[in-house]
Coordinates of C-alpha atoms in Angstrom, one line a residue:
M1445 CA -11.8 83.5 -28.9
D1446 CA -10.6 86.3 -26.6
G1447 CA -7.0 86.0 -27.9
F1448 CA -6.6 82.3 -27.0
D1449 CA -4.4 80.4 -29.4
D1450 CA -5.1 76.7 -29.2
R1451 CA -1.8 76.0 -31.0
A1452 CA 0.4 77.8 -28.4
P1453 CA 2.4 75.5 -26.1
R1454 CA 0.8 75.0 -22.7
P1455 CA 2.8 75.4 -19.5
A1456 CA 4.1 72.1 -18.0
P1457 CA 2.3 70.9 -15.0
P1458 CA 4.1 71.5 -11.7
V1459 CA 6.4 68.7 -10.5
I1460 CA 5.4 67.4 -7.1
E1461 CA 8.3 65.6 -5.3
L1462 CA 7.2 63.2 -2.7
L1463 CA 9.5 63.4 0.4
P1464 CA 9.6 61.0 3.3
T1465 CA 7.5 62.2 6.2
G1466 CA 8.5 62.4 9.8
P1467 CA 6.4 62.4 12.9
A1468 CA 3.0 64.0 12.6
G1469 CA 3.3 64.1 8.8
Y1470 CA 6.3 66.5 8.8
A1471 CA 8.1 66.7 5.5
P1472 CA 11.8 67.6 5.8
A1473 CA 12.9 70.6 3.8
E1474 CA 16.0 68.8 2.3
P1475 CA 16.2 65.4 0.7
A1476 CA 17.4 62.6 3.0
L1477 CA 21.1 61.6 2.7
P1478 CA 21.8 58.0 1.4
P1479 CA 21.9 55.5 4.2
P1480 CA 25.3 54.6 5.5
P1481 CA 26.7 51.1 4.6
R1482 CA 25.2 48.4 6.7
T1483 CA 27.4 47.4 9.7
R1484 CA 28.0 43.7 9.4
W1485 CA 28.1 42.8 13.1
R1486 CA 27.4 39.1 12.5
L1487 CA 30.2 38.7 10.1
A1488 CA 32.7 40.5 12.3
L1489 CA 31.7 38.5 15.4
L1490 CA 31.8 35.2 13.4
L1491 CA 35.3 35.9 12.2
L1492 CA 36.4 36.9 15.7
G1493 CA 34.9 33.7 17.1
L1494 CA 36.6 31.5 14.5
T1495 CA 39.9 33.3 15.0
F1496 CA 39.6 32.9 18.8
F1497 CA 39.0 29.2 18.2
T1498 CA 41.9 28.7 15.8
T1499 CA 44.5 30.7 17.8
T1500 CA 43.5 29.0 21.1
T1501 CA 43.6 25.5 19.5
L1502 CA 46.8 26.0 17.6
G1503 CA 48.6 28.2 20.1
P1504 CA 49.9 25.4 22.3
A1505 CA 51.3 23.5 19.3
F1506 CA 52.9 26.6 17.8
W1507 CA 54.4 27.6 21.2
A1508 CA 55.8 24.1 21.6
W1509 CA 57.3 24.3 18.1
T1510 CA 59.3 27.3 19.2
R1511 CA 60.8 25.7 22.3
T1512 CA 64.2 24.1 22.7
D1513 CA 63.5 22.6 26.1
L1514 CA 60.6 20.1 25.7
T1515 CA 59.2 17.3 23.6
T1516 CA 55.7 17.3 22.3
D1517 CA 53.5 15.5 19.8
L1518 CA 51.3 18.5 19.0
V1519 CA 51.4 19.6 15.4
P1520 CA 50.4 23.2 14.5
F1521 CA 47.8 22.1 12.0
L1522 CA 44.1 22.1 12.9
S1523 CA 42.8 18.5 13.3
S1524 CA 40.2 16.7 15.2
G1525 CA 42.8 15.2 17.5
L1526 CA 44.3 18.6 18.3
V1527 CA 40.9 20.0 19.0
R1528 CA 40.1 17.2 21.4
R1529 CA 43.5 17.5 23.1
V1530 CA 43.3 21.2 23.7
W1531 CA 39.7 21.6 24.6
T1532 CA 39.5 18.6 27.0
D1533 CA 42.8 19.2 28.9
P1534 CA 42.5 22.3 31.2
G1535 CA 46.3 22.7 31.3
V1536 CA 46.7 22.8 27.6
L1537 CA 43.6 25.0 27.2
R1538 CA 45.0 27.5 29.7
L1539 CA 48.2 27.6 27.7
G1540 CA 46.2 28.2 24.5
L1541 CA 44.3 31.0 26.1
S1542 CA 47.5 32.6 27.4
F1543 CA 48.5 32.9 23.8
S1544 CA 45.3 33.7 22.0
V1545 CA 43.8 36.3 24.3
P1546 CA 46.8 38.7 24.3
L1547 CA 47.3 38.1 20.5
L1548 CA 43.7 39.0 19.7
L1549 CA 43.8 42.1 22.1
I1550 CA 46.9 43.4 20.2
L1551 CA 45.4 42.9 16.8
L1552 CA 42.0 44.3 17.9
A1553 CA 43.7 47.4 19.4
H1554 CA 45.5 48.0 16.1
E1555 CA 42.3 47.8 14.0
L1556 CA 40.2 49.7 16.5
G1557 CA 42.7 52.5 16.3
H1558 CA 42.0 52.8 12.6
Y1559 CA 38.3 52.4 13.2
I1560 CA 38.0 55.1 15.9
A1561 CA 40.0 57.5 13.7
C1562 CA 37.5 56.9 10.9
V1563 CA 34.6 57.5 13.2
R1564 CA 36.2 60.8 14.3
Y1565 CA 36.4 62.0 10.8
R1566 CA 33.0 60.5 9.8
L1567 CA 34.5 58.2 7.3
A1568 CA 32.5 55.1 6.4
A1569 CA 34.5 52.0 7.5
T1570 CA 33.8 48.4 8.2
L1571 CA 34.3 46.8 11.6
P1572 CA 37.5 45.0 12.2
Y1573 CA 37.5 41.6 10.4
F1574 CA 39.8 38.9 11.6
L1575 CA 41.4 36.3 9.3
P1576 CA 41.5 32.8 10.7
I1577 CA 43.7 30.0 9.2
P1578 CA 43.9 26.3 10.2
W1579 CA 47.7 26.2 10.7
T1580 CA 50.7 27.8 12.5
L1581 CA 49.4 30.6 14.7
G1582 CA 45.8 30.4 13.6
T1583 CA 45.4 33.8 12.1
L1584 CA 46.8 36.1 9.4
G1585 CA 45.8 39.2 11.4
A1586 CA 42.9 41.5 10.9
F1587 CA 41.8 44.5 8.7
I1588 CA 39.2 47.2 8.2
R1589 CA 38.0 48.6 4.9
I1590 CA 37.6 52.3 4.5
R1591 CA 34.8 53.1 2.1
S1592 CA 35.0 56.9 2.1
P1593 CA 37.6 58.9 0.2
L1594 CA 40.2 60.5 2.5
R1595 CA 39.8 64.2 2.1
S1596 CA 43.1 65.6 3.5
R1597 CA 46.6 64.8 4.5
K1598 CA 45.6 65.2 8.2
E1599 CA 42.8 62.6 7.8
L1600 CA 45.2 60.3 6.0
F1601 CA 47.9 60.7 8.7
D1602 CA 45.6 60.2 11.7
V1603 CA 43.9 57.2 10.2
G1604 CA 47.2 55.6 9.2
I1605 CA 49.1 56.1 12.5
A1606 CA 46.3 55.4 14.9
G1607 CA 46.5 51.6 14.3
P1608 CA 50.2 51.0 14.9
L1609 CA 50.3 53.3 17.9
A1610 CA 47.3 51.6 19.6
G1611 CA 48.6 48.1 18.9
F1612 CA 52.2 48.9 20.1
V1613 CA 50.9 50.4 23.3
V1614 CA 48.8 47.4 24.1
L1615 CA 51.5 44.9 23.3
I1616 CA 54.1 46.5 25.6
P1617 CA 52.8 45.0 28.9
F1618 CA 52.5 41.6 27.3
L1619 CA 56.0 41.9 26.0
V1620 CA 57.5 42.9 29.3
Y1621 CA 55.7 40.3 31.4
G1622 CA 56.3 37.6 28.8
V1623 CA 60.0 38.2 28.4
A1624 CA 60.4 38.4 32.2
H1625 CA 58.9 34.9 32.4
S1626 CA 60.9 33.5 29.4
H1627 CA 64.1 31.5 29.7
L1628 CA 67.5 31.8 28.1
A1629 CA 68.8 28.5 26.7
P1630 CA 71.9 27.5 24.6
R1631 CA 71.2 27.3 20.9
P1632 CA 70.8 23.6 20.0
E1633 CA 73.9 22.3 18.2
E1634 CA 72.6 18.9 17.2
L1635 CA 69.1 17.6 16.3
R1636 CA 68.0 14.1 15.6
L1637 CA 66.9 13.3 12.1
G1638 CA 63.4 14.6 11.6
E1639 CA 63.6 17.1 14.5
T1640 CA 62.6 20.7 13.8
I1641 CA 62.5 23.9 15.9
A1642 CA 61.0 27.2 14.7
L1643 CA 62.8 30.1 16.4
P1644 CA 60.9 33.4 16.4
G1645 CA 63.0 36.1 14.7
R1646 CA 64.8 38.7 16.8
C1647 CA 64.0 42.4 16.8
L1648 CA 65.3 45.3 18.8
A1649 CA 62.3 45.6 21.0
I1650 CA 62.7 42.0 22.3
E1651 CA 66.5 42.4 22.5
L1652 CA 66.2 45.5 24.6
V1653 CA 63.6 44.1 27.0
A1654 CA 65.5 40.8 27.3
R1655 CA 68.8 42.7 28.1
L1656 CA 67.0 44.8 30.7
L1657 CA 65.3 41.9 32.4
L1658 CA 67.4 38.8 31.7
G1659 CA 70.8 40.1 30.6
P1660 CA 72.5 40.2 27.2
L1661 CA 71.3 37.6 24.7
G1662 CA 74.4 36.0 23.0
R1663 CA 74.5 34.8 19.4
D1664 CA 74.7 31.2 20.7
E1665 CA 71.7 31.6 23.0
V1666 CA 67.9 31.5 22.3
L1667 CA 65.0 32.9 24.2
N1668 CA 62.3 30.3 24.9
L1669 CA 59.4 32.7 24.9
H1670 CA 56.5 32.7 27.3
P1671 CA 53.1 32.6 25.5
Y1672 CA 52.5 36.3 26.3
A1673 CA 55.9 37.1 24.7
L1674 CA 55.1 35.0 21.7
A1675 CA 51.9 36.9 21.1
A1676 CA 53.8 40.2 21.5
W1677 CA 56.4 38.9 19.0
F1678 CA 53.7 38.3 16.4
G1679 CA 52.2 41.8 17.2
L1680 CA 55.7 43.3 16.6
L1681 CA 56.1 41.5 13.4
A1682 CA 52.6 42.6 12.2
T1683 CA 53.4 46.2 13.3
S1684 CA 56.7 46.3 11.3
I1685 CA 55.0 45.0 8.2
N1686 CA 52.2 47.6 8.5
L1687 CA 54.7 50.4 8.9
I1688 CA 56.6 49.7 5.7
P1689 CA 56.2 52.9 3.7
L1690 CA 54.7 51.4 0.6
G1691 CA 51.3 51.9 -1.1
Q1692 CA 48.3 51.2 1.1
L1693 CA 50.2 50.0 4.1
D1694 CA 50.0 52.2 7.2
G1695 CA 53.6 53.3 6.6
G1696 CA 52.6 54.4 3.1
H1697 CA 49.8 56.5 4.5
I1698 CA 52.0 58.1 7.1
L1699 CA 54.9 58.9 4.8
Y1700 CA 52.7 60.2 2.0
A1701 CA 50.9 62.5 4.5
V1702 CA 54.3 63.8 5.6
S1703 CA 55.8 64.1 2.2
R1704 CA 54.2 63.0 -1.1
H1705 CA 57.6 63.6 -2.8
W1706 CA 59.6 61.3 -0.4
Q1707 CA 57.0 58.5 -0.5
R1708 CA 57.3 58.3 -4.3
R1709 CA 61.1 58.7 -4.2
L1710 CA 61.7 56.1 -1.5
A1711 CA 59.2 53.5 -2.6
P1712 CA 61.3 51.7 -5.3
S1713 CA 64.3 51.5 -2.9
V1714 CA 62.2 50.2 0.0
W1715 CA 60.7 47.6 -2.3
L1716 CA 64.2 46.4 -3.5
G1717 CA 65.3 46.3 0.1
L1718 CA 62.3 44.1 1.0
A1719 CA 63.1 41.8 -1.9
A1720 CA 66.7 41.5 -0.7
A1721 CA 65.4 40.7 2.8
G1722 CA 63.5 37.8 1.3
F1723 CA 66.8 35.9 1.1
L1724 CA 66.8 36.0 4.9
W1725 CA 63.1 35.2 5.3
P1726 CA 60.9 34.2 2.3
G1727 CA 57.9 35.8 3.9
W1728 CA 59.1 39.2 2.7
W1729 CA 58.7 38.1 -0.9
V1730 CA 55.0 37.6 -0.2
W1731 CA 54.8 41.2 0.8
C1732 CA 56.8 42.2 -2.3
V1733 CA 54.1 40.7 -4.4
L1734 CA 51.2 42.1 -2.4
T1735 CA 52.6 45.7 -2.5
V1736 CA 53.0 45.4 -6.3
V1737 CA 49.4 44.2 -6.6
F1738 CA 48.1 47.1 -4.4
R1739 CA 50.6 49.6 -5.9
L1740 CA 53.9 50.9 -4.6
F1741 CA 52.9 54.5 -4.8
H1742 CA 50.2 56.0 -2.6
P1743 CA 47.2 57.5 -4.5
P1744 CA 46.5 61.2 -4.0
V1745 CA 44.0 62.6 -1.5
Q1746 CA 41.5 65.4 -2.3
N1747 CA 43.2 68.2 -0.4
E1748 CA 47.0 67.9 -0.4
S1749 CA 47.8 71.5 0.6
A1750 CA 46.8 71.6 4.3
P1751 CA 49.9 71.3 6.5
L1752 CA 50.3 68.6 9.1
G1753 CA 51.7 70.7 11.9
R1754 CA 54.6 70.0 14.3
G1755 CA 52.7 67.6 16.5
R1756 CA 51.9 65.1 13.7
K1757 CA 55.5 65.3 12.5
V1758 CA 56.7 64.3 16.0
L1759 CA 54.3 61.4 15.8
A1760 CA 55.7 60.4 12.4
A1761 CA 59.1 60.2 14.1
V1762 CA 57.6 58.0 16.8
A1763 CA 56.2 55.7 14.1
L1764 CA 59.7 55.5 12.5
A1765 CA 61.1 54.5 15.9
I1766 CA 58.5 51.8 16.3
L1767 CA 59.3 50.5 12.8
V1768 CA 63.0 50.3 13.8
L1769 CA 62.2 48.6 17.1
S1770 CA 59.8 46.0 15.7
F1771 CA 61.4 45.2 12.3
T1772 CA 62.3 41.5 12.3
P1773 CA 64.7 40.7 9.4
R1774 CA 64.1 36.9 9.8
G1775 CA 60.5 36.4 10.8
I1776 CA 61.0 32.7 11.7
V1777 CA 64.3 30.7 11.7
I1778 CA 63.7 27.0 11.1
L1779 CA 66.3 24.6 12.5
E1780 CA 66.4 21.2 10.9
A1781 CA 68.6 18.2 11.3
V1782 CA 70.8 17.2 8.4
P1783 CA 70.8 13.5 7.3
E1784 CA 74.3 12.9 8.8
D1785 CA 72.9 13.9 12.2
G1786 CA 75.4 16.8 12.2
P1787 CA 74.9 20.3 13.5
A1788 CA 71.4 21.8 13.1
Q1789 CA 70.8 23.4 9.7
E1790 CA 69.0 26.7 9.3
D1791 CA 66.2 27.1 6.9
G1792 CA 64.7 30.5 6.4
G1793 CA 61.1 29.6 6.0
T1794 CA 60.0 26.0 5.2
W1795 CA 57.0 24.8 7.1
V1796 CA 57.3 21.3 8.6
Q1797 CA 54.9 18.8 10.1
N1798 CA 57.2 17.1 12.7
L1799 CA 57.5 18.5 16.2
Q1800 CA 59.5 15.7 17.8
K1801 CA 62.3 17.5 19.7
S1802 CA 65.2 16.2 21.8
A1803 CA 64.1 16.8 25.4
T1804 CA 66.4 18.4 27.9
S1805 CA 64.6 20.0 30.9
V1806 CA 61.3 21.7 30.8
T1807 CA 62.2 25.1 32.3
G1808 CA 59.0 26.9 31.1
P1809 CA 55.4 26.1 31.8
S1810 CA 55.1 22.3 31.8
L1811 CA 51.6 22.2 30.4
I1812 CA 52.3 19.9 27.4
S1813 CA 52.9 16.2 27.9
A1814 CA 54.5 13.8 25.6
T1815 CA 51.6 11.3 25.5
S1816 CA 49.9 10.6 22.2
M1817 CA 46.9 12.4 20.9

C-alpha cells in the first residue's frame, strides 16, 4: 500500500470564492463594500412638490389671518374653493408665492446644511424630506435622517450646527426686506363676535430689525408682517426649536459635542422650562412630549476624547446667540372676541376657522378681496 492509510482524514478541498469581475474579467483583490442606501429622489421631490402646493395655497389665507388691517373670507384650511381661488387669481397666487418660496428656501437651506456636512464626513443620510399639511402654513418643516453612526464629537458638532447656521443666514435678507415693508398698527381693542386674529409671536431678531427700520415697537402696537417677514418668522421659530439643547435636536448635538457633562446636567432644567413656557404657548408642550419620546439625554458617540478646538467653541457661542435672537416664547397669540363684545381676549393657541375681521384700511399689499369663494 506504500504507506497509504485509507482511514486517515483527507484534506478539505480548496475553497474557491467567486468575486465580481470588472472590465476585461478583472477580479478585484478585496471584496466589494455593501452598496450605499438607495437615494429616494422621487419621494423627496414628491414631498417638496406637495409642500410647495400646500404652502402656496394656504399662504394667502394664513397671511390674512395675521393681519389687523383687512377683511378676508379665506380660511387657512385646504379646500377645493381655496385651491380655485388661489390658483386662478394672479394677485392671490403672487401673494402665495411670496410666502412659500422664501419659506421653502429657508427650510431647504437648513436641511442642506446638515446634508452637506454628512456628505463631507461620508455619513449615509437621506435627502431632505418636507412635511406638507393641509392647514395653517401648509408645512411642519423638513428633516433628514442620518443612517451612519457619528464617530466623533467633531462630526456631531459640525453636522448639528450646519443646519441652523445655513437656515439663519438665508432668512436674514427675507427678514430685513419683509420687516422694511411691514406696517405698524395699533393693537386691536375690540373685535366683533366671531372675529379672530392670529398674531405671530415676537422674538428679539424681529424686534431689533423693526426698531432699526421702523422705530420702537410698543406694547400696544402690532407689526402687520409682509409675506417675506412672515416666512422669516416661521424660519426663526423653527430655528429656535431646533436649537433647544435636548436629545436629538440640533441644540442637543451641539451642547453634547461641547460638553457631555453639561448636556446631561442641563437637560432636566431645560425640559422643565419648556413645560413652563407651555402656559404661554401650548405648542411647547408638544415639544415636551416629543423630546421625552426621543430622549432628553444625547446618546454617546464612538470617539468622545477628541477635542473640538477653539473655532468650534466660538461657533457654539454663535449658535447660542441665534437661539436667544430667535426664541419666541409665544409662537402665536390668538385674539378672539368675548361674547359681550368687549375688549379682545387672548388665547395662547386655539385654532379657529373664522377669518372675518373688522376692516380698517388696507395698508399692506391689497391682493385679497372680500368677495366670496
